[in-house]
Short mmCIF file of C-alpha atoms and ligand atoms in Angstrom, two decimals:
data_model
loop_
_atom_site.label_atom_id
_atom_site.label_comp_id
_atom_site.label_asym_id
_atom_site.label_seq_id
_atom_site.Cartn_x
_atom_site.Cartn_y
_atom_site.Cartn_z
CA MET A 1 -32.32 7.76 5.08
CA GLY A 2 -34.38 7.63 7.99
CA LYS A 3 -33.76 5.56 11.50
CA ALA A 4 -35.99 2.52 10.88
CA GLU A 5 -35.20 2.08 7.12
CA LYS A 6 -31.62 2.00 8.40
CA ASN A 7 -32.39 -0.64 11.14
CA GLN A 8 -34.04 -3.14 8.58
CA ILE A 9 -30.97 -2.70 6.43
CA ILE A 10 -29.08 -3.68 9.35
CA ASN A 11 -31.50 -6.42 10.46
CA ASP A 12 -31.47 -7.93 6.82
CA PHE A 13 -27.30 -8.28 7.30
CA LYS A 14 -27.74 -9.45 10.72
CA ASN A 15 -29.73 -12.20 9.03
CA HIS A 16 -29.19 -12.97 5.77
CA VAL A 17 -25.05 -12.02 5.58
CA SER A 18 -23.05 -12.20 9.05
CA TYR A 19 -24.86 -12.64 12.40
CA GLY A 20 -21.47 -11.84 14.41
CA LYS A 21 -20.42 -8.84 12.56
CA ALA A 22 -23.85 -7.32 12.88
CA ALA A 23 -23.56 -7.65 16.59
CA THR A 24 -19.79 -6.45 16.75
CA PHE A 25 -20.72 -3.36 15.37
CA LYS A 26 -23.51 -2.83 17.53
CA GLU A 27 -21.83 -3.61 20.56
CA TYR A 28 -19.16 -0.60 19.51
CA GLY A 29 -21.38 1.96 18.48
CA MET A 30 -20.11 1.49 15.20
CA GLU A 31 -23.37 0.79 12.98
CA PHE A 32 -21.72 2.66 9.64
CA ILE A 33 -23.59 1.65 6.24
CA ILE A 34 -21.49 3.29 3.62
CA GLY A 35 -23.46 5.79 1.67
CA GLU A 36 -22.57 8.60 -0.40
CA ARG A 37 -18.51 8.26 -0.98
CA ARG A 38 -16.06 10.51 -2.80
CA GLY A 39 -12.53 11.59 -2.55
CA ALA A 40 -11.12 10.41 1.25
CA TYR A 41 -14.64 10.58 2.65
CA ILE A 42 -17.39 7.75 3.34
CA THR A 43 -20.41 9.22 4.85
CA ASP A 44 -23.32 6.99 6.75
CA ILE A 45 -26.58 6.00 4.60
CA SER A 46 -28.56 8.43 7.23
CA GLY A 47 -26.42 11.46 6.28
CA LYS A 48 -25.86 12.00 9.36
CA LYS A 49 -21.68 11.10 9.94
CA THR A 50 -18.60 11.36 7.79
CA LEU A 51 -15.41 10.01 8.25
CA ILE A 52 -12.50 10.48 7.19
CA ASN A 53 -11.08 7.36 5.30
CA CYS A 54 -7.49 6.71 7.05
CA HIS A 55 -7.40 3.20 6.09
CA SER A 56 -8.71 2.99 2.02
CA ASN A 57 -9.79 -0.92 2.58
CA GLY A 58 -5.52 -1.62 2.68
CA GLY A 59 -4.65 0.85 -0.41
CA VAL A 60 -8.25 -0.06 -2.66
CA PHE A 61 -8.98 3.49 -2.38
CA ASN A 62 -5.56 4.88 -2.62
CA LEU A 63 -7.01 7.06 -5.69
CA GLY A 64 -10.09 7.97 -3.74
CA HIS A 65 -13.51 6.72 -3.47
CA ARG A 66 -15.24 7.24 -6.89
CA ASN A 67 -12.10 8.81 -8.75
CA PRO A 68 -14.11 10.17 -11.94
CA GLU A 69 -11.02 9.17 -14.16
CA VAL A 70 -10.96 5.51 -13.24
CA ILE A 71 -14.74 5.52 -13.65
CA ASP A 72 -14.86 7.11 -16.69
CA ALA A 73 -12.42 4.12 -18.08
CA MET A 74 -14.55 1.86 -16.86
CA ILE A 75 -18.06 3.35 -18.41
CA LYS A 76 -15.91 3.85 -21.79
CA ALA A 77 -15.07 -0.04 -21.52
CA THR A 78 -18.65 -1.21 -20.81
CA GLU A 79 -19.48 0.12 -24.37
CA ASN A 80 -17.26 -2.38 -26.12
CA PHE A 81 -15.92 -5.06 -23.81
CA ASP A 82 -17.17 -7.52 -21.15
CA ILE A 83 -15.33 -10.02 -18.67
CA GLY A 84 -13.82 -11.42 -22.45
CA ASN A 85 -13.06 -15.79 -22.10
CA HIS A 86 -9.86 -16.57 -20.27
CA HIS A 87 -9.14 -19.72 -22.77
CA LEU A 88 -8.30 -16.91 -25.86
CA ILE A 89 -5.98 -13.81 -26.93
CA SER A 90 -6.71 -10.72 -25.44
CA SER A 91 -5.95 -7.02 -26.38
CA GLN A 92 -6.52 -6.08 -23.36
CA ARG A 93 -4.82 -8.30 -21.40
CA ALA A 94 -1.80 -7.91 -23.68
CA ALA A 95 -1.31 -4.12 -22.99
CA LEU A 96 -1.83 -4.64 -19.20
CA GLY A 97 0.55 -7.05 -18.85
CA LYS A 98 2.72 -4.71 -21.11
CA LYS A 99 2.55 -2.00 -19.32
CA LEU A 100 3.17 -3.59 -15.82
CA ALA A 101 6.57 -5.27 -17.68
CA GLU A 102 7.17 -1.42 -18.36
CA LEU A 103 6.65 -0.18 -15.09
CA MET A 104 8.85 -3.40 -13.00
CA PRO A 105 12.34 -3.79 -13.38
CA GLY A 106 14.51 -6.36 -14.50
CA ASP A 107 13.09 -9.13 -16.35
CA LEU A 108 9.85 -8.87 -14.15
CA ASN A 109 7.76 -9.55 -17.60
CA TYR A 110 4.84 -11.44 -17.39
CA SER A 111 1.49 -10.89 -15.25
CA VAL A 112 -1.03 -13.79 -14.52
CA PHE A 113 -4.21 -11.68 -13.93
CA GLY A 114 -6.83 -12.75 -10.80
CA VAL A 115 -9.71 -11.35 -9.21
CA SER A 116 -8.63 -11.77 -5.37
CA GLY A 117 -4.97 -10.82 -3.54
CA GLY A 118 -5.43 -14.20 -2.20
CA GLU A 119 -6.08 -16.21 -5.76
CA ALA A 120 -2.67 -14.39 -6.99
CA VAL A 121 -0.76 -15.47 -3.48
CA ASP A 122 -1.87 -18.83 -4.43
CA LEU A 123 -0.74 -18.61 -7.79
CA ALA A 124 2.55 -17.66 -6.69
CA LEU A 125 3.00 -20.36 -4.09
CA LYS A 126 1.59 -22.65 -6.89
CA LEU A 127 3.88 -21.82 -9.42
CA ALA A 128 6.94 -21.71 -6.99
CA LYS A 129 6.31 -25.07 -5.69
CA GLY A 130 5.93 -26.67 -9.74
CA TYR A 131 8.82 -24.26 -11.04
CA THR A 132 11.61 -25.46 -8.29
CA LYS A 133 9.97 -29.34 -7.61
CA ARG A 134 10.31 -28.36 -3.87
CA ASN A 135 7.66 -28.16 -1.54
CA ASN A 136 8.43 -26.14 1.26
CA ILE A 137 6.83 -22.37 1.92
CA VAL A 138 8.55 -20.00 4.58
CA SER A 139 6.94 -16.54 5.69
CA LEU A 140 6.83 -14.28 8.58
CA LYS A 141 5.16 -14.53 11.70
CA GLY A 142 2.48 -11.91 11.66
CA GLY A 143 2.57 -11.47 7.85
CA TYR A 144 -0.81 -11.96 6.30
CA HIS A 145 -1.31 -12.84 2.38
CA GLY A 146 -5.24 -13.78 2.12
CA HIS A 147 -7.47 -16.13 3.70
CA THR A 148 -7.19 -18.82 0.74
CA GLY A 149 -5.86 -22.08 0.45
CA LEU A 150 -1.75 -21.63 -0.04
CA ALA A 151 -2.16 -17.77 0.92
CA MET A 152 -3.66 -18.93 4.34
CA ALA A 153 -1.11 -21.52 4.78
CA THR A 154 1.34 -18.80 5.15
CA GLY A 155 -0.34 -16.93 7.81
CA ASP A 156 -0.92 -16.99 11.78
CA ALA A 157 -2.31 -19.84 13.57
CA GLN A 158 -5.15 -17.64 14.60
CA TYR A 159 -6.39 -17.61 11.00
CA ARG A 160 -6.35 -21.02 9.60
CA THR A 161 -6.54 -23.86 13.00
CA PRO A 162 -10.25 -23.17 13.21
CA PHE A 163 -10.21 -25.07 9.73
CA GLY A 164 -7.89 -27.90 10.67
CA GLU A 165 -4.45 -28.59 10.47
CA ASN A 166 -1.49 -26.96 8.52
CA SER A 167 0.46 -29.01 6.17
CA SER A 168 4.08 -29.06 7.59
CA ALA A 169 5.44 -27.85 4.39
CA TYR A 170 4.32 -24.15 5.84
CA LYS A 171 7.11 -22.24 8.38
CA GLN A 172 6.97 -19.13 9.50
CA VAL A 173 9.85 -17.26 10.58
CA ALA A 174 10.04 -13.79 12.67
CA PHE A 175 10.09 -10.64 11.16
CA GLY A 176 13.50 -9.16 11.09
CA ASP A 177 15.22 -12.10 12.43
CA LEU A 178 17.98 -13.05 9.57
CA ASP A 179 19.55 -15.74 11.10
CA ALA A 180 16.06 -17.66 11.70
CA ALA A 181 15.31 -17.13 7.88
CA ARG A 182 18.63 -18.28 6.57
CA LYS A 183 18.38 -21.17 8.72
CA ALA A 184 14.49 -22.08 7.57
CA ILE A 185 14.90 -21.30 3.71
CA THR A 186 16.81 -24.34 2.47
CA PRO A 187 17.87 -25.96 -0.88
CA GLU A 188 14.69 -27.34 -0.23
CA THR A 189 12.36 -24.46 0.01
CA ALA A 190 10.25 -23.57 -3.09
CA ALA A 191 9.38 -20.21 -2.14
CA PHE A 192 9.72 -17.44 0.65
CA ILE A 193 7.18 -14.82 0.76
CA MET A 194 6.39 -11.16 2.59
CA GLU A 195 5.15 -8.47 2.05
CA THR A 196 7.70 -5.71 1.54
CA ILE A 197 6.23 -3.73 4.39
CA PRO A 198 3.82 -6.20 6.19
CA ALA A 199 0.52 -3.78 7.24
CA THR A 200 -0.87 -6.62 9.63
CA LEU A 201 2.31 -6.58 11.64
CA GLY A 202 1.89 -3.47 12.11
CA ILE A 203 3.05 -1.20 9.39
CA ALA A 204 6.91 -2.84 10.43
CA ILE A 205 9.24 -1.35 8.14
CA PRO A 206 12.42 -3.47 7.45
CA GLU A 207 16.27 -2.38 7.47
CA LYS A 208 17.41 -2.21 4.11
CA LYS A 209 20.27 -4.74 4.70
CA TYR A 210 17.32 -7.47 6.08
CA LEU A 211 15.81 -7.40 2.86
CA GLN A 212 18.87 -7.75 0.23
CA GLU A 213 20.48 -10.25 2.95
CA LEU A 214 17.61 -12.29 2.38
CA ARG A 215 17.46 -11.69 -1.47
CA LYS A 216 20.62 -12.58 -1.83
CA HIS A 217 20.21 -16.05 0.51
CA CYS A 218 16.90 -16.94 -1.75
CA ALA A 219 18.93 -16.87 -4.84
CA GLU A 220 22.11 -19.06 -3.07
CA THR A 221 19.62 -21.97 -1.96
CA GLY A 222 17.66 -21.20 -5.53
CA THR A 223 14.30 -20.41 -3.33
CA LEU A 224 11.59 -17.84 -5.27
CA PHE A 225 11.77 -14.73 -3.29
CA ILE A 226 7.26 -13.50 -3.69
CA ILE A 227 6.92 -9.94 -3.08
CA ASP A 228 3.58 -9.17 -1.71
CA GLU A 229 2.85 -5.30 -2.83
CA VAL A 230 -1.22 -5.95 -2.37
CA GLN A 231 -1.12 -2.98 0.00
CA CYS A 232 2.00 -1.46 0.02
CA GLY A 233 2.73 -1.03 -3.77
CA LEU A 234 1.21 1.30 -6.67
CA GLY A 235 2.93 4.54 -5.33
CA ARG A 236 1.34 3.92 -1.16
CA THR A 237 5.15 4.72 -0.35
CA GLY A 238 6.10 6.98 -2.64
CA LYS A 239 7.80 5.04 -4.89
CA LEU A 240 5.61 3.29 -7.67
CA TRP A 241 6.55 -0.36 -5.80
CA ALA A 242 7.56 -0.48 -2.21
CA PHE A 243 10.51 -3.08 -3.25
CA GLU A 244 12.32 -0.02 -4.54
CA HIS A 245 13.31 1.17 -1.71
CA PHE A 246 15.56 -1.83 -0.71
CA ASP A 247 17.50 -2.31 -4.25
CA ILE A 248 15.57 -5.79 -4.39
CA ILE A 249 14.35 -7.35 -7.73
CA PRO A 250 12.12 -10.66 -6.23
CA ASP A 251 11.03 -13.18 -8.64
CA MET A 252 7.60 -12.85 -8.31
CA VAL A 253 5.28 -9.45 -7.57
CA VAL A 254 1.33 -9.60 -6.08
CA LEU A 255 -0.49 -6.92 -6.85
CA GLY A 256 -4.18 -6.46 -5.82
CA LYS A 257 -6.40 -4.16 -3.56
CA GLY A 258 -5.38 -0.72 -5.32
CA LEU A 259 -5.15 -1.94 -9.29
CA SER A 260 -9.18 -2.01 -9.20
CA GLY A 261 -9.39 1.76 -8.48
CA GLY A 262 -11.46 0.95 -5.78
CA ILE A 263 -14.14 0.20 -8.91
CA TYR A 264 -13.61 -3.28 -10.46
CA PRO A 265 -12.04 -5.84 -8.85
CA ILE A 266 -8.56 -7.40 -10.57
CA THR A 267 -5.41 -8.60 -9.53
CA ALA A 268 -1.58 -9.57 -10.77
CA THR A 269 1.21 -12.17 -10.05
CA VAL A 270 3.85 -10.94 -11.85
CA LEU A 271 6.87 -13.04 -13.32
CA ARG A 272 10.23 -13.10 -13.94
CA GLU A 273 10.57 -14.07 -17.50
CA PRO A 274 12.31 -17.58 -16.44
CA ILE A 275 9.61 -18.51 -14.45
CA GLU A 276 6.99 -18.36 -17.26
CA THR A 277 8.72 -20.43 -19.09
CA PHE A 278 6.57 -23.62 -16.39
CA PHE A 279 3.82 -22.64 -18.31
CA HIS A 280 5.13 -23.31 -21.91
CA LYS A 281 4.36 -27.14 -21.86
CA ASN A 282 0.63 -26.53 -20.26
CA PRO A 283 -0.09 -23.07 -21.14
CA PHE A 284 -4.19 -23.72 -19.64
CA ILE A 285 -2.95 -25.56 -16.33
CA HIS A 286 -3.71 -22.75 -14.34
CA VAL A 287 -7.24 -20.67 -14.69
CA SER A 288 -9.52 -17.82 -13.78
CA THR A 289 -12.48 -17.24 -15.21
CA PHE A 290 -13.39 -13.50 -14.45
CA GLY A 291 -8.76 -12.43 -13.87
CA GLY A 292 -8.11 -9.79 -16.03
CA SER A 293 -11.66 -9.20 -17.12
CA GLU A 294 -11.48 -6.93 -20.19
CA ILE A 295 -13.30 -4.33 -18.61
CA GLY A 296 -10.97 -4.62 -15.24
CA CYS A 297 -7.77 -4.78 -17.62
CA GLU A 298 -9.15 -1.23 -18.97
CA VAL A 299 -9.60 -0.04 -15.29
CA ALA A 300 -6.06 -0.81 -13.85
CA LEU A 301 -4.70 0.64 -17.00
CA LYS A 302 -5.88 3.98 -16.03
CA VAL A 303 -5.05 3.17 -12.43
CA LEU A 304 -1.36 2.14 -13.44
CA GLU A 305 -1.46 5.62 -15.89
CA LYS A 306 -2.08 7.80 -12.88
CA SER A 307 -0.27 6.28 -10.22
CA ALA A 308 2.94 6.08 -12.00
CA ALA A 309 3.10 9.63 -13.29
CA PRO A 310 6.09 11.69 -11.57
CA GLU A 311 3.77 14.36 -10.41
CA PHE A 312 1.40 11.92 -8.33
CA LEU A 313 4.77 10.56 -6.85
CA HIS A 314 6.01 13.61 -6.12
CA HIS A 315 2.59 14.66 -4.51
CA VAL A 316 2.64 11.40 -2.32
CA ASN A 317 6.57 12.48 -1.11
CA GLN A 318 5.48 16.15 -0.07
CA ILE A 319 1.96 14.88 1.65
CA SER A 320 4.25 12.50 3.51
CA GLU A 321 6.48 14.69 4.58
CA TYR A 322 3.96 17.23 5.65
CA LEU A 323 1.94 13.91 7.59
CA GLY A 324 5.37 13.42 9.13
CA GLN A 325 5.74 16.75 10.49
CA GLY A 326 2.38 16.27 12.41
CA TYR A 327 3.17 12.85 13.61
CA GLU A 328 5.79 14.55 15.70
CA ARG A 329 4.50 17.33 17.22
CA LEU A 330 1.66 14.53 18.08
CA GLN A 331 4.42 12.66 19.42
CA LYS A 332 5.86 15.15 21.31
CA LYS A 333 2.68 15.99 22.88
CA HIS A 334 0.76 12.30 24.02
CA LYS A 335 3.90 10.66 24.95
CA LYS A 336 2.35 8.88 27.65
CA TYR A 337 0.12 7.01 25.07
CA ILE A 338 2.57 7.12 21.97
CA ALA A 339 5.43 5.12 21.53
CA GLY A 340 6.08 6.20 18.24
CA PHE A 341 5.57 6.21 14.26
CA ARG A 342 6.39 4.27 11.93
CA GLN A 343 6.09 5.57 8.36
CA LEU A 344 7.34 5.60 4.81
CA GLY A 345 5.45 7.75 2.56
CA LEU A 346 1.70 7.09 2.87
CA MET A 347 2.40 3.61 4.59
CA SER A 348 2.41 4.57 8.20
CA GLY A 349 0.94 3.45 11.56
CA ILE A 350 0.89 4.78 15.12
CA VAL A 351 2.49 2.75 17.85
CA PHE A 352 0.67 2.75 21.33
CA HIS A 353 2.89 1.76 24.79
CA GLU A 354 -0.12 -0.65 25.53
CA GLU A 355 -1.64 -3.07 22.95
CA LYS A 356 -5.32 -2.32 24.50
CA HIS A 357 -4.87 1.23 22.56
CA GLY A 358 -4.32 -0.12 19.29
CA PRO A 359 -8.03 -1.32 19.38
CA LEU A 360 -9.53 1.58 21.79
CA PHE A 361 -7.94 4.15 19.12
CA THR A 362 -10.02 2.73 16.16
CA LYS A 363 -12.90 3.26 18.35
CA ALA A 364 -11.67 6.99 19.50
CA ALA A 365 -11.21 7.96 15.78
CA TYR A 366 -14.45 6.50 14.96
CA ASP A 367 -16.14 8.67 17.41
CA CYS A 368 -14.18 11.59 16.14
CA GLY A 369 -14.62 10.98 12.57
CA MET A 370 -11.58 9.33 10.78
CA PHE A 371 -12.10 5.31 10.02
CA ALA A 372 -8.61 3.80 11.21
CA LEU A 373 -7.91 0.35 11.96
CA TYR A 374 -5.80 -1.66 14.23
CA ALA A 375 -3.27 -3.61 13.15
CA ASN A 376 -4.53 -7.42 13.83
CA ASN A 377 -0.91 -8.75 14.55
CA ASP A 378 0.37 -6.17 16.95
CA LYS A 379 -2.50 -4.67 18.49
CA ARG A 380 -0.49 -1.72 19.71
CA VAL A 381 -0.44 -0.68 16.07
CA CYS A 382 -3.08 0.99 14.53
CA GLN A 383 -2.60 1.71 10.77
CA LEU A 384 -3.21 4.70 9.11
CA LEU A 385 -2.95 4.66 5.02
CA PRO A 386 -5.01 7.73 3.76
CA PRO A 387 -5.97 7.86 0.30
CA LEU A 388 -2.82 8.97 -1.74
CA ILE A 389 -4.91 12.08 -2.98
CA ILE A 390 -5.13 13.62 0.26
CA THR A 391 -4.65 17.15 0.79
CA LYS A 392 -2.54 19.54 3.25
CA GLU A 393 -5.97 20.39 4.37
CA GLN A 394 -6.86 16.96 4.80
CA VAL A 395 -3.46 16.12 6.33
CA ASP A 396 -4.67 19.03 9.07
CA GLU A 397 -7.81 17.14 9.88
CA ILE A 398 -6.13 14.09 10.14
CA ILE A 399 -3.35 15.14 12.54
CA ASP A 400 -6.40 17.06 14.54
CA LYS A 401 -8.67 14.18 14.85
CA ILE A 402 -5.77 11.93 16.06
CA ASP A 403 -5.24 14.22 18.54
CA LYS A 404 -8.58 14.54 20.08
CA ALA A 405 -8.99 10.99 20.00
CA ILE A 406 -5.88 10.62 21.80
CA GLY A 407 -8.16 12.83 24.23
CA LYS A 408 -10.74 10.33 24.03
CA LEU A 409 -8.07 7.32 25.16
CA LYS A 410 -8.12 8.26 28.70
CA PHE A 411 -11.90 7.92 28.84
CA TYR A 412 -11.74 4.56 27.12
CA SER A 413 -8.56 3.21 28.72
CA ALA A 414 -10.57 3.97 32.38
CA ALA A 415 -13.67 1.94 30.81
CA TYR A 416 -11.33 -0.65 29.43
CA ARG A 417 -11.66 -4.02 31.16
CA VAL A 418 -9.65 -6.95 29.71
CA LYS A 419 -11.68 -10.17 28.65
CA GLU A 420 -11.03 -12.61 26.04
CA SER A 421 -12.88 -10.98 23.61
CA MET A 422 -12.44 -7.90 21.47
CA SER A 423 -16.41 -7.13 21.40
CA ASN A 424 -16.11 -6.80 25.36
CA ILE A 425 -13.36 -3.90 25.15
CA PHE A 426 -16.50 -1.09 25.51
CA ARG A 427 -18.64 -2.87 28.47
CA LYS A 428 -17.94 -1.54 31.55
C1 LIG B 501 -0.68 -7.87 1.80
C2 LIG B 501 -2.01 -8.84 1.44
N1 LIG B 501 -2.08 -9.79 0.73
C3 LIG B 501 -3.17 -10.56 0.43
C4 LIG B 501 -4.42 -9.82 0.45
C5 LIG B 501 -5.48 -10.82 0.07
O1 LIG B 501 -6.15 -10.28 -0.58
P1 LIG B 501 -7.94 -10.49 -1.19
O2 LIG B 501 -8.04 -10.20 0.29
O3 LIG B 501 -7.82 -9.49 -2.46
O4 LIG B 501 -7.99 -12.07 -1.22
C6 LIG B 501 -4.16 -9.01 1.49
C7 LIG B 501 -5.89 -8.35 2.28
O5 LIG B 501 -6.22 -7.62 2.84
C8 LIG B 501 -3.37 -8.43 2.16
O6 LIG B 501 -3.32 -7.16 2.94
#
């Protein structure tokens, strides 16, 4: 595609979709429009720039871009099925619900399907309130569960204050502070929600004891423990579910992103059996027209078949170990910039000494041919979530690009002047 055609797309986007996004990417010199996409790579529509995708849209592309088996499953599904009707019994939803129950521990036996992660979190919180007949919700500072109603209410002020006041029923506590959590979670709390590994907080990996004590305290106070595995589930950490590393069983588990195979949006809120009884009196009290679309169910079944396979998880673990070795070499070489790496499987992030280096690294990595996004709630960290299907050669490529990008940080740091807005970062 020629320059004029590409500029036309950018202008149409700027004039009819988002002026602000178009302006931001222009300012950063990151006017990338995804054209061809395959496996771990995305190529600009001009064909002139290719990036190795180390963000994977937060796990949407766990199985790579345009995974052929997932596409086949979707095409096959379209030969016989469509969205279906959410009022009726559905064989596809039944099959997906049964598969999830088989793959989840304990009595996490029921699933409610949705379209977005925010919707699935909203349902979990709504149900917690209905089931416990309590109103209060506790979440983590820096945690992120979506931009919809109840999910947004659990998030940081920066995402919600522009839209009005938050209900006083929502409280946040600091990650890792068990005493604060114990104080905030009381017999009046409906639910405590956290990601097993908070991604937007910079891939913050909790201590095993922290999660286990939280689980225990929730049980003691009758508070439902909701685990958000929208990013960290489906093999990302080397186990099918990240919470398995911590030997806990939550009351509800929220799944999204990767369940779609990057092809058809579908999410799930998985519930323990007693919680599902809330719906017995009124099974139609929660509906989602597109949630659990029958085509989406077929796609998700294929995703689960692939992600739960022992050889797939073995690959994730082996490749993670290899990636970790590369991280160790980088840390030794770039001590001046890198404070450390955080990693559980292929859920990983670089921690820089300085806050400005997370965003600057995103730009430097882009210039070196890698897409990696800094963590918005801890900007010292740049998240690294490559597709789970990456090869050893691609890990070598990632390590090489990180190395080169850190080399560029020196230049960007010199050019950097702190201003209020991120959009001023690259102005001299
Ligand atoms: C951990 C987590 N939970 C929930 C969500 C919300 O998902 P969605 O954007 O599909 O509504 C996200 C989105 O990034 C997320 O990262």
